[in-house]
Coordinates of C-alpha atoms and ligand atoms in Angstrom, one line a residue:
X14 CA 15.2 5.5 -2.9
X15 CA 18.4 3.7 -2.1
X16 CA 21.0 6.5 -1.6
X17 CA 20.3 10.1 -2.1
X18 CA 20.8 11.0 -5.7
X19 CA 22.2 15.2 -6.4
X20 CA 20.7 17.0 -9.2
X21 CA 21.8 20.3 -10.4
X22 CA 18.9 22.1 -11.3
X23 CA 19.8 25.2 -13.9
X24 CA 17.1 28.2 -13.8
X25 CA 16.9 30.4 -16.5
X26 CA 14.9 33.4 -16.7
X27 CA 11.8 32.2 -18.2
X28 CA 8.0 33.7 -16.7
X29 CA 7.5 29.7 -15.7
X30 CA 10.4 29.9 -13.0
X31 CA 7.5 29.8 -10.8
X32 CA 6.6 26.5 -11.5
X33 CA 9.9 25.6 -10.5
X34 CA 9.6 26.6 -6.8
X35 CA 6.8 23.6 -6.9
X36 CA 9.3 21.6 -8.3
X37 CA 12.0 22.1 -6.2
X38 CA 9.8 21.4 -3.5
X39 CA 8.8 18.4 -5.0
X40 CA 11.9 17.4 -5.5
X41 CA 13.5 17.8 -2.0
X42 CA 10.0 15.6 -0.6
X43 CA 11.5 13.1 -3.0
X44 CA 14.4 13.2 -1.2
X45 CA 17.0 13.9 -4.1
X46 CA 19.6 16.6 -3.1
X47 CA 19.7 19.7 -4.5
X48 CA 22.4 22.1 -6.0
X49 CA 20.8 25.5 -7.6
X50 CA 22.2 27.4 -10.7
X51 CA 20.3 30.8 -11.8
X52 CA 21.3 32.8 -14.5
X53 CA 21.7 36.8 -13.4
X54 CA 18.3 37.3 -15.2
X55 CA 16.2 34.9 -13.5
X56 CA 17.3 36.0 -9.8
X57 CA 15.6 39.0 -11.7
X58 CA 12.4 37.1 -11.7
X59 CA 12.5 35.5 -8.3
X60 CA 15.0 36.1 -5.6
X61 CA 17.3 33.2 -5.0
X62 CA 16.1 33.1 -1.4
X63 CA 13.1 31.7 -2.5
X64 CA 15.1 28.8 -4.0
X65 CA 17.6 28.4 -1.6
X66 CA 15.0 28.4 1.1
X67 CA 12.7 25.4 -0.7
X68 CA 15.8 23.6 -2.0
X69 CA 17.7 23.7 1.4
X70 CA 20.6 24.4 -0.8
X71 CA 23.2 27.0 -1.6
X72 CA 22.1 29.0 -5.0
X73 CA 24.9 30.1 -7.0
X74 CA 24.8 32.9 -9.1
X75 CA 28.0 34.6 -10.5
X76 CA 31.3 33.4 -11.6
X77 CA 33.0 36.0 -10.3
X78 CA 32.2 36.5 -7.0
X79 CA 34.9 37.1 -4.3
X80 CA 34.9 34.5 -2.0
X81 CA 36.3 30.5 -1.2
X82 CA 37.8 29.9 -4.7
X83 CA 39.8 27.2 -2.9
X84 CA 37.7 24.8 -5.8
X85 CA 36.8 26.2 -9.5
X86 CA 33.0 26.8 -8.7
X87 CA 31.7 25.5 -12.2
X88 CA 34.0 22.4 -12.5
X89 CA 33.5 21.3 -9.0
X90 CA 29.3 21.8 -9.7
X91 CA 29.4 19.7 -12.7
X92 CA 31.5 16.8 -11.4
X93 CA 29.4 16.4 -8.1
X94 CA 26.0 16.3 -9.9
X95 CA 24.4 12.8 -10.8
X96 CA 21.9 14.5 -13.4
X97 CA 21.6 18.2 -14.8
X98 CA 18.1 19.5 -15.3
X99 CA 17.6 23.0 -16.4
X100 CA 14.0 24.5 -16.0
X101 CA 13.0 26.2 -17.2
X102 CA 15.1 26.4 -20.4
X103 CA 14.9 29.6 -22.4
X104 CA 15.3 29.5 -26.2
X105 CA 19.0 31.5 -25.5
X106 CA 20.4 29.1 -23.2
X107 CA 19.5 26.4 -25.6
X108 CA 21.1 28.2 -28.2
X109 CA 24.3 29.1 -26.5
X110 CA 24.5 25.1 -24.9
X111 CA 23.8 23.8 -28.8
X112 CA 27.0 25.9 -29.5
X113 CA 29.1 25.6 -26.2
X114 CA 28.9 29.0 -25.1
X115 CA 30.4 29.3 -21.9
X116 CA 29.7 33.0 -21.2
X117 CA 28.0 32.8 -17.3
X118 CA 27.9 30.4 -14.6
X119 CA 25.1 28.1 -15.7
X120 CA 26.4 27.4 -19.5
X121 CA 30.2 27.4 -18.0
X122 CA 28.8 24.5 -15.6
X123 CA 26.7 22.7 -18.7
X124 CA 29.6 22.8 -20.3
X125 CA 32.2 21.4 -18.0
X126 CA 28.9 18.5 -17.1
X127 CA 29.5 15.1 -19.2
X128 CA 26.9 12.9 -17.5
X129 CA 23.0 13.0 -18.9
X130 CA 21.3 16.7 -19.4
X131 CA 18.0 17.0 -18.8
X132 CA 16.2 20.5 -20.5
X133 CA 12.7 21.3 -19.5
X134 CA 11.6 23.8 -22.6
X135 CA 9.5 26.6 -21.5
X136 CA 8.8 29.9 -24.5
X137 CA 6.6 31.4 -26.2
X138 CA 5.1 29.5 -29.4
X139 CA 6.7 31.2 -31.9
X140 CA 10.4 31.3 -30.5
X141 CA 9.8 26.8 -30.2
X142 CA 8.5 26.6 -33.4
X143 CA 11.7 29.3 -35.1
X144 CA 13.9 27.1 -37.1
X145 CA 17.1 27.7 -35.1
X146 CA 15.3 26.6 -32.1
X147 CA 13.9 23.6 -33.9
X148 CA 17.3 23.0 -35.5
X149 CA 19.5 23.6 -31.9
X150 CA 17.1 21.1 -30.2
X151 CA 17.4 18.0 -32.7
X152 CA 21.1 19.0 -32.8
X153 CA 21.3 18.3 -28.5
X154 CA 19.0 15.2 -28.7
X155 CA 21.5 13.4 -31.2
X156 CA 23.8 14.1 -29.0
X157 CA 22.1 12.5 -26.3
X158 CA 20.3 15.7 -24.4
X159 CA 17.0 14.3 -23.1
X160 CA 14.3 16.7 -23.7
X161 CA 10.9 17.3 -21.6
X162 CA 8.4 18.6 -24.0
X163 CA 6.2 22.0 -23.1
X164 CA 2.8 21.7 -23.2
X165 CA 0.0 23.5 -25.4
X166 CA -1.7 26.1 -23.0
X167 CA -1.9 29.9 -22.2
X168 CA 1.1 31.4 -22.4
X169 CA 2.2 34.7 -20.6
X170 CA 2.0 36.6 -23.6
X171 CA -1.6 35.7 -23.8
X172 CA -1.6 33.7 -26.5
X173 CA -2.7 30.1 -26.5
X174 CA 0.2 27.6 -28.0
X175 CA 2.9 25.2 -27.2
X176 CA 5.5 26.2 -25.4
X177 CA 4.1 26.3 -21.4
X178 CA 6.4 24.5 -19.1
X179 CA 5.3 21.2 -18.2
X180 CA 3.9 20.6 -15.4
X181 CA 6.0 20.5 -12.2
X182 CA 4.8 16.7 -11.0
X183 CA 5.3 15.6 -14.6
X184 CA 8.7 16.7 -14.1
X185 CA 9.6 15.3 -11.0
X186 CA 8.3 11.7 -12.2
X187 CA 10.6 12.0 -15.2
X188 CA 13.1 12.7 -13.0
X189 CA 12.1 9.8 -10.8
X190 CA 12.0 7.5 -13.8
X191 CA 15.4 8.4 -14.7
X192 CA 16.9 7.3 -11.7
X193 CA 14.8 4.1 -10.8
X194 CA 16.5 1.0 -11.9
X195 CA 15.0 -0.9 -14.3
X196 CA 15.1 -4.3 -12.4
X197 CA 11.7 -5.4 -13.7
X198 CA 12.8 -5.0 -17.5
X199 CA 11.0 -8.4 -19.5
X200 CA 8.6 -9.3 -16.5
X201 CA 4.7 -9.2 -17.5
X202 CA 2.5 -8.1 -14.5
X203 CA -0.9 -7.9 -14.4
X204 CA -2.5 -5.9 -11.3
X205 CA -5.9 -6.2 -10.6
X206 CA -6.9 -2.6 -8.7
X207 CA -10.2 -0.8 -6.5
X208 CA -13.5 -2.1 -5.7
X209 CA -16.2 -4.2 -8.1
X210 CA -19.5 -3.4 -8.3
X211 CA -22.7 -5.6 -8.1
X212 CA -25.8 -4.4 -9.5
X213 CA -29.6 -4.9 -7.5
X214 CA -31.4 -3.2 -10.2
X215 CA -30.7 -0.2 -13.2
X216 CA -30.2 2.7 -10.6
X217 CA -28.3 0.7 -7.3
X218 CA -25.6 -1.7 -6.9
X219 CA -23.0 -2.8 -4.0
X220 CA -20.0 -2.0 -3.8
X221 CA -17.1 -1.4 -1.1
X222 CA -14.8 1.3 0.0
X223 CA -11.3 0.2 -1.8
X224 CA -9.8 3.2 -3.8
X225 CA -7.7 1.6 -5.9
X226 CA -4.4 3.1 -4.1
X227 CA -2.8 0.3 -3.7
X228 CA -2.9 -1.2 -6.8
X229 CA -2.4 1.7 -9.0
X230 CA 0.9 2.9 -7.2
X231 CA 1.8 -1.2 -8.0
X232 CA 0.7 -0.7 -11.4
X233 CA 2.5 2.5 -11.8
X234 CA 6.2 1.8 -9.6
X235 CA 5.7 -1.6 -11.7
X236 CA 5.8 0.3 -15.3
X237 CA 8.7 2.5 -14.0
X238 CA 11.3 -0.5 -13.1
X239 CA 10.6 -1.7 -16.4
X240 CA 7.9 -4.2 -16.4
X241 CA 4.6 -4.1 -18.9
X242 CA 2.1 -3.7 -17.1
X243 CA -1.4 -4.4 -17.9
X244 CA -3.7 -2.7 -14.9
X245 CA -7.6 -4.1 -14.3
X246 CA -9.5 -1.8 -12.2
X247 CA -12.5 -1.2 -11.0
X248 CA -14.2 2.1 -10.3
X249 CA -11.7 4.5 -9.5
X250 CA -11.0 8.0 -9.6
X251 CA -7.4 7.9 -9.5
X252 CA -5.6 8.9 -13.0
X253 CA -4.3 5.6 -14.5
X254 CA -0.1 5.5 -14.4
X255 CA 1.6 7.1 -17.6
X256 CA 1.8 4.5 -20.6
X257 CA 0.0 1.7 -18.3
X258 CA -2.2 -0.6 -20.7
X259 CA -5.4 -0.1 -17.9
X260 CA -9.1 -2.1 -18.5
X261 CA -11.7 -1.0 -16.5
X262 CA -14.2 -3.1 -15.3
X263 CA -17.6 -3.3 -13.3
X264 CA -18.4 -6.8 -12.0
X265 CA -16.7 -10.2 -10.9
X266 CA -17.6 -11.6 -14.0
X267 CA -15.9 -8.6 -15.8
X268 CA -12.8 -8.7 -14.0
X269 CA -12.6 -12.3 -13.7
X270 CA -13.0 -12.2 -17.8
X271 CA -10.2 -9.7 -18.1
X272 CA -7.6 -11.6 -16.4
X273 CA -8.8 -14.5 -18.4
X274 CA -7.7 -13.2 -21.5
X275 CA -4.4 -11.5 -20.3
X276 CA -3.7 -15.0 -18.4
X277 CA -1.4 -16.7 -20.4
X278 CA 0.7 -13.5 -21.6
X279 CA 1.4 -12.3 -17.9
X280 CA 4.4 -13.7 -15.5
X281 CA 2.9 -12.6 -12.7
X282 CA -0.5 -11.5 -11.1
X283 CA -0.7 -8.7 -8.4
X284 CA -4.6 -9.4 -7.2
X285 CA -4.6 -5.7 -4.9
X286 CA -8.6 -5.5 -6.2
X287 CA -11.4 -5.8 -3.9
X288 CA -14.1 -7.9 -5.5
X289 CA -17.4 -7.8 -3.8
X290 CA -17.7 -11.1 -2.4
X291 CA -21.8 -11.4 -2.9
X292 CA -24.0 -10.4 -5.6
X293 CA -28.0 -9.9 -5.7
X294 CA -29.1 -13.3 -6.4
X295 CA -31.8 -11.6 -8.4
X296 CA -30.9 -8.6 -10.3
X297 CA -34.2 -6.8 -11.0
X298 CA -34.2 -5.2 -14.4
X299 CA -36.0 -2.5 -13.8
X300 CA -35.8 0.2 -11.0
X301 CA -37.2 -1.4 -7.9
X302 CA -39.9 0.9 -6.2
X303 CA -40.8 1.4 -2.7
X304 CA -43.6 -0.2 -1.0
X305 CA -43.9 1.1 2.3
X306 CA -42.3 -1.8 3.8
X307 CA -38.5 -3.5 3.8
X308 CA -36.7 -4.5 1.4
X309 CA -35.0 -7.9 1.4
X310 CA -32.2 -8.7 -0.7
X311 CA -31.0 -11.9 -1.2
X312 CA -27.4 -12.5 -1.9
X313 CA -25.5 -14.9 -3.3
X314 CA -21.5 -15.6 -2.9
X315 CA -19.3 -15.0 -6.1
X316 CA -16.6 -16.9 -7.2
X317 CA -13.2 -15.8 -5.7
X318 CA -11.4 -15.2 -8.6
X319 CA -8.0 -15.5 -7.3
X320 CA -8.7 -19.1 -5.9
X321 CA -9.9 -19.9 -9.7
X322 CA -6.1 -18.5 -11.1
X323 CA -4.6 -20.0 -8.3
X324 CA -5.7 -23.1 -9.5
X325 CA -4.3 -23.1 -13.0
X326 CA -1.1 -21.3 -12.3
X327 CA 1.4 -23.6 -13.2
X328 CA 4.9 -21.6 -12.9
X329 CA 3.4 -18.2 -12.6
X330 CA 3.7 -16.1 -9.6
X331 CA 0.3 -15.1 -7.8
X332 CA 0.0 -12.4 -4.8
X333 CA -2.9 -12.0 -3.2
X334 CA -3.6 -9.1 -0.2
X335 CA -6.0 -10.1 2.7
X336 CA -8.0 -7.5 4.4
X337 CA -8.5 -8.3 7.9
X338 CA -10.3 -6.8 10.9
X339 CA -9.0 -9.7 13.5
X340 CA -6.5 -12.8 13.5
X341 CA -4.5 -11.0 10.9
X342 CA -1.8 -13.7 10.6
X343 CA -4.1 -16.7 11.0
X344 CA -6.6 -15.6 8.4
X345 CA -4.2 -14.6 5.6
X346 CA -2.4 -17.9 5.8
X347 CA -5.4 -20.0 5.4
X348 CA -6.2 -17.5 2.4
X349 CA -2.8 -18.4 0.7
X350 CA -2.9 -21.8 1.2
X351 CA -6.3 -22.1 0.2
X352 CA -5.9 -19.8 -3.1
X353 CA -2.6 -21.9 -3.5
X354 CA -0.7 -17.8 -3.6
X355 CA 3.2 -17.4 -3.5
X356 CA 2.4 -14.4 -1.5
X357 CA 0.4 -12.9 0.7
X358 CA 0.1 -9.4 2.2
X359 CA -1.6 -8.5 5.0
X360 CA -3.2 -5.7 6.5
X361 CA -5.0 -5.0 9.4
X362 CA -8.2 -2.5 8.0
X363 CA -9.1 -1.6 11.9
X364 CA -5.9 0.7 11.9
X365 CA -6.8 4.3 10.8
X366 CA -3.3 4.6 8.7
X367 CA -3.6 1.5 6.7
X368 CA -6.2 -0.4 4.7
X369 CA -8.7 1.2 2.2
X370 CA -8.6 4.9 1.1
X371 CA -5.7 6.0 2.8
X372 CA -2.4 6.8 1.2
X373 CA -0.1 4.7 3.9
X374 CA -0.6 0.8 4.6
X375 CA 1.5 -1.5 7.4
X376 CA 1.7 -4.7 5.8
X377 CA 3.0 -8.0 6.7
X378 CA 4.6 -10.3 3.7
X379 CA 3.3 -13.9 4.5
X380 CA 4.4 -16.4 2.1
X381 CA 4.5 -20.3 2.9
X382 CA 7.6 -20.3 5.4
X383 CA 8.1 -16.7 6.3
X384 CA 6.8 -13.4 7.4
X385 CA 8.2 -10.0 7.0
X386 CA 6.6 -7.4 8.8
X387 CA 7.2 -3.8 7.1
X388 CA 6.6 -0.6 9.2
X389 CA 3.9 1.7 8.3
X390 CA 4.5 3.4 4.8
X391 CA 3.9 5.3 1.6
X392 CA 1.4 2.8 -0.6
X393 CA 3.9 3.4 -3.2
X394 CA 6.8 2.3 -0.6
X395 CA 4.6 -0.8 0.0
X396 CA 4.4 -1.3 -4.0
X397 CA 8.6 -1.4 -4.3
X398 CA 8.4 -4.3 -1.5
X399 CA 6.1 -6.0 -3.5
X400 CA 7.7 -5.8 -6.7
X401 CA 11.0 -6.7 -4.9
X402 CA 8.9 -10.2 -4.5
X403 CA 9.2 -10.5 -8.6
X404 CA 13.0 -9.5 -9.3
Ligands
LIG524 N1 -10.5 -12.1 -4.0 C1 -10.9 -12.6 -5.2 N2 -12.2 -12.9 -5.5 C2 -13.1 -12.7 -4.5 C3 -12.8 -12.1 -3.3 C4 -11.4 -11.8 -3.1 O1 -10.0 -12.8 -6.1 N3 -14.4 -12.9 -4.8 C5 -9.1 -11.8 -3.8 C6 -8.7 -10.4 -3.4 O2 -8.4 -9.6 -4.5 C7 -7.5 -10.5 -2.5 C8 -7.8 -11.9 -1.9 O3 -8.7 -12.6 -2.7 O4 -6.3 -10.5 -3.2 C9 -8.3 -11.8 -0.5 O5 -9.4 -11.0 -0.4 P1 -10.2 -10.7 1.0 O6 -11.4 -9.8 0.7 O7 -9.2 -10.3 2.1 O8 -10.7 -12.1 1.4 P2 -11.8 -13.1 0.9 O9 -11.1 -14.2 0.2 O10 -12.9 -12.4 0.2 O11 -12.3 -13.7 2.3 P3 -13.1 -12.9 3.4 O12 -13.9 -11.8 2.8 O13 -14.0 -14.0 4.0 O14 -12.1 -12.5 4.4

């Protein structure tokens, strides 16, 4: 995150407050800064220790306190904030913001705020679905209020419906999206992501030990500056990137198919996959039994797909990553040159905090005339200097 970006969180007294400890915790890993508003009800629910604790962060209450009034509490709160978000949002303080009612701190501040508002819904089924409420929300999104929805689940009155608060890491993402810039807007990315697989026989195949971390958190920081993404993966169990176009794929042949047919849409190809670099020269089609003595395999190279783009790239950018154990630099030149990249990134897999299943990587950027080495990181750090490569 460039420069750290102040949200005003508003807390009303709705039975999902607690969520919103997670997401103020969340939030403050995320390094945004935090100002806290709760209505007199909700420090009923949770003290405002709790959130001034989490959210590093005074918590203001009541309008009327005695106290510094050198500044106008509620003007000075709306003016320094660079987004409101209230969560959770009770069906009254909707109401009252749909009709400017200014009658405690939180609705004096949302009403003195004239940057974007951000309301996280959270009620029971029946007060959502109520025709004022309906009516009060379509009235704040016309005028520009951005809404996230509540999700169906169990409620605290014990009914099952719409209306529980979504989840706190949905929320912080919005948030996240909201502030990223959208640099990437009209580039077309493909990234290939995780391991292949080669089968020996119906029951066994070879694979290796790449997650898919890397590519998904390119895949996914890709999709929120803007780009369209379409993401090839392997087996994986990570959760494919909200409203990423993903195709999964088992072999080579399968991935090498898939990026066939996406080839001439896409400006640019991320290649963060690890495709097994043999296969069984004969795959046995049925399940091979034991004999009492060894088995021997014999294995044949696949293509390396990213030499076989790299070939026919014409203006198109290609980035390739090269997963070394010694010579770093030395080997993941000769891999550019020889798969004819733009790019190159390195990383050393010997080093416990970088390389496959971790959530950190220290990379080195290697294209034909330069290398930038990067400190170790976040993978999704790593991602943004990858994508910087694009813009
Ligand atoms: N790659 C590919 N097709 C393969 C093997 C690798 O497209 N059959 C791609 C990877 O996705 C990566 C780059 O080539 O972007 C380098 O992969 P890496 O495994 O580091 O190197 P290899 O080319 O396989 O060479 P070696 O295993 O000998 O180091």
């Amino acid at each position: 995150m460039m420069s750290k970006k102040r949200i005003l969180l508003c807390v009303t007294a709705g039975i999902a407050i607690y969520k919103v400890v997670d997401l103020v915790s969340r939030l403050i890993k995320r390094e945004y800064e935090l100002e806290i508003i709760m209505t007199e009800s909700a420090t009923k629910l949770i003290s405002p220790l709790v959130f001034e604790t989490m959210g590093k962060c005074k918590v203001h209450t009541d309008m009327f306190h005695l106290g510094h009034h050198e500044e106008v509490e509620h003007i000075e709160l709306a003016k320094r904030a660079d987004l409101c978000l209230i969560a959770p949002a009770t069906a009254n303080t909707v109401a009252k913001i749909t009709y400017g009612i200014a009658d405690n701190l939180l609705t004096s501040t949302v009403l003195a705020y004239n940057r974007d508002l951000m309301i996280a819904l959270a009620m029971n089924t029946n007060m959502l679905n109520n025709k004022a409420t309906v009516e009060n929300i379509e009235k704040l999104k016309q005028r520009g209020v951005q809404f996230i929805n509540p999700e169906v689940g169990v409620l605290a009155c014990n009914t099952i419906g719409d209306g529980r608060l979504a989840e706190p890491e949905e929320i912080a993402r919005k948030i996240d999206e909201y502030f990223i810039e959208k640099d990437l807007k009209g580039k077309k990315i493909i990234v290939t992501a995780g391991p292949t697989t080669e089968r020996i026989d119906p029951v066994r195949y070879i694979t290796n030990d790449s997650s898919g971390k890397m590519g998904y958190a390119i895949a996914e920081n890709a999709k929120k500056r803007g780009a369209e993404v379409i993401l090839i993966s392997g087996p994986s169990s990570i959760e494919v990137p909200k409203e990423v176009e993903s195709i999964f794929v088992n072999t080579n042949n399968e991935l090498k198919q898939a990026i066939e047919k996406n080839f001439n849409w896409t400006d640019c190809l991320i290649m963060a996959a690890a495709p097994c670099d043999f296969k069984v020269k004969e795959v046995s089609g049925s399940k091979i039994k034991k004999t009492g003595s060894n088995l021997i395999l014999e294995l044949k190279e696949n293509e390396d797909i990213l030499a076989y783009f790299g070939n026919k790239k014409n203006n198109k950018l290609l980035i390739g990553f090269a997963a070394e154990t010694d010579s770093l630099i030395e080997n993941a030149k000769s891999k550019l040159k020889r798969k004819n990249l733009d790019y190159i990134i390195a990383n050393d897999i010997t080093k416990p905090d970088a390389g496959f299943n971790v959530d950190t990587n220290r990379v080195k950027i290697i294209s034909k005339n330069k290398i930038v080495d990067l400190p170790l990181m976040l993978k999704r750090e790593v991602a943004n200097n990858i994508l910087d490569l694009i813009k």
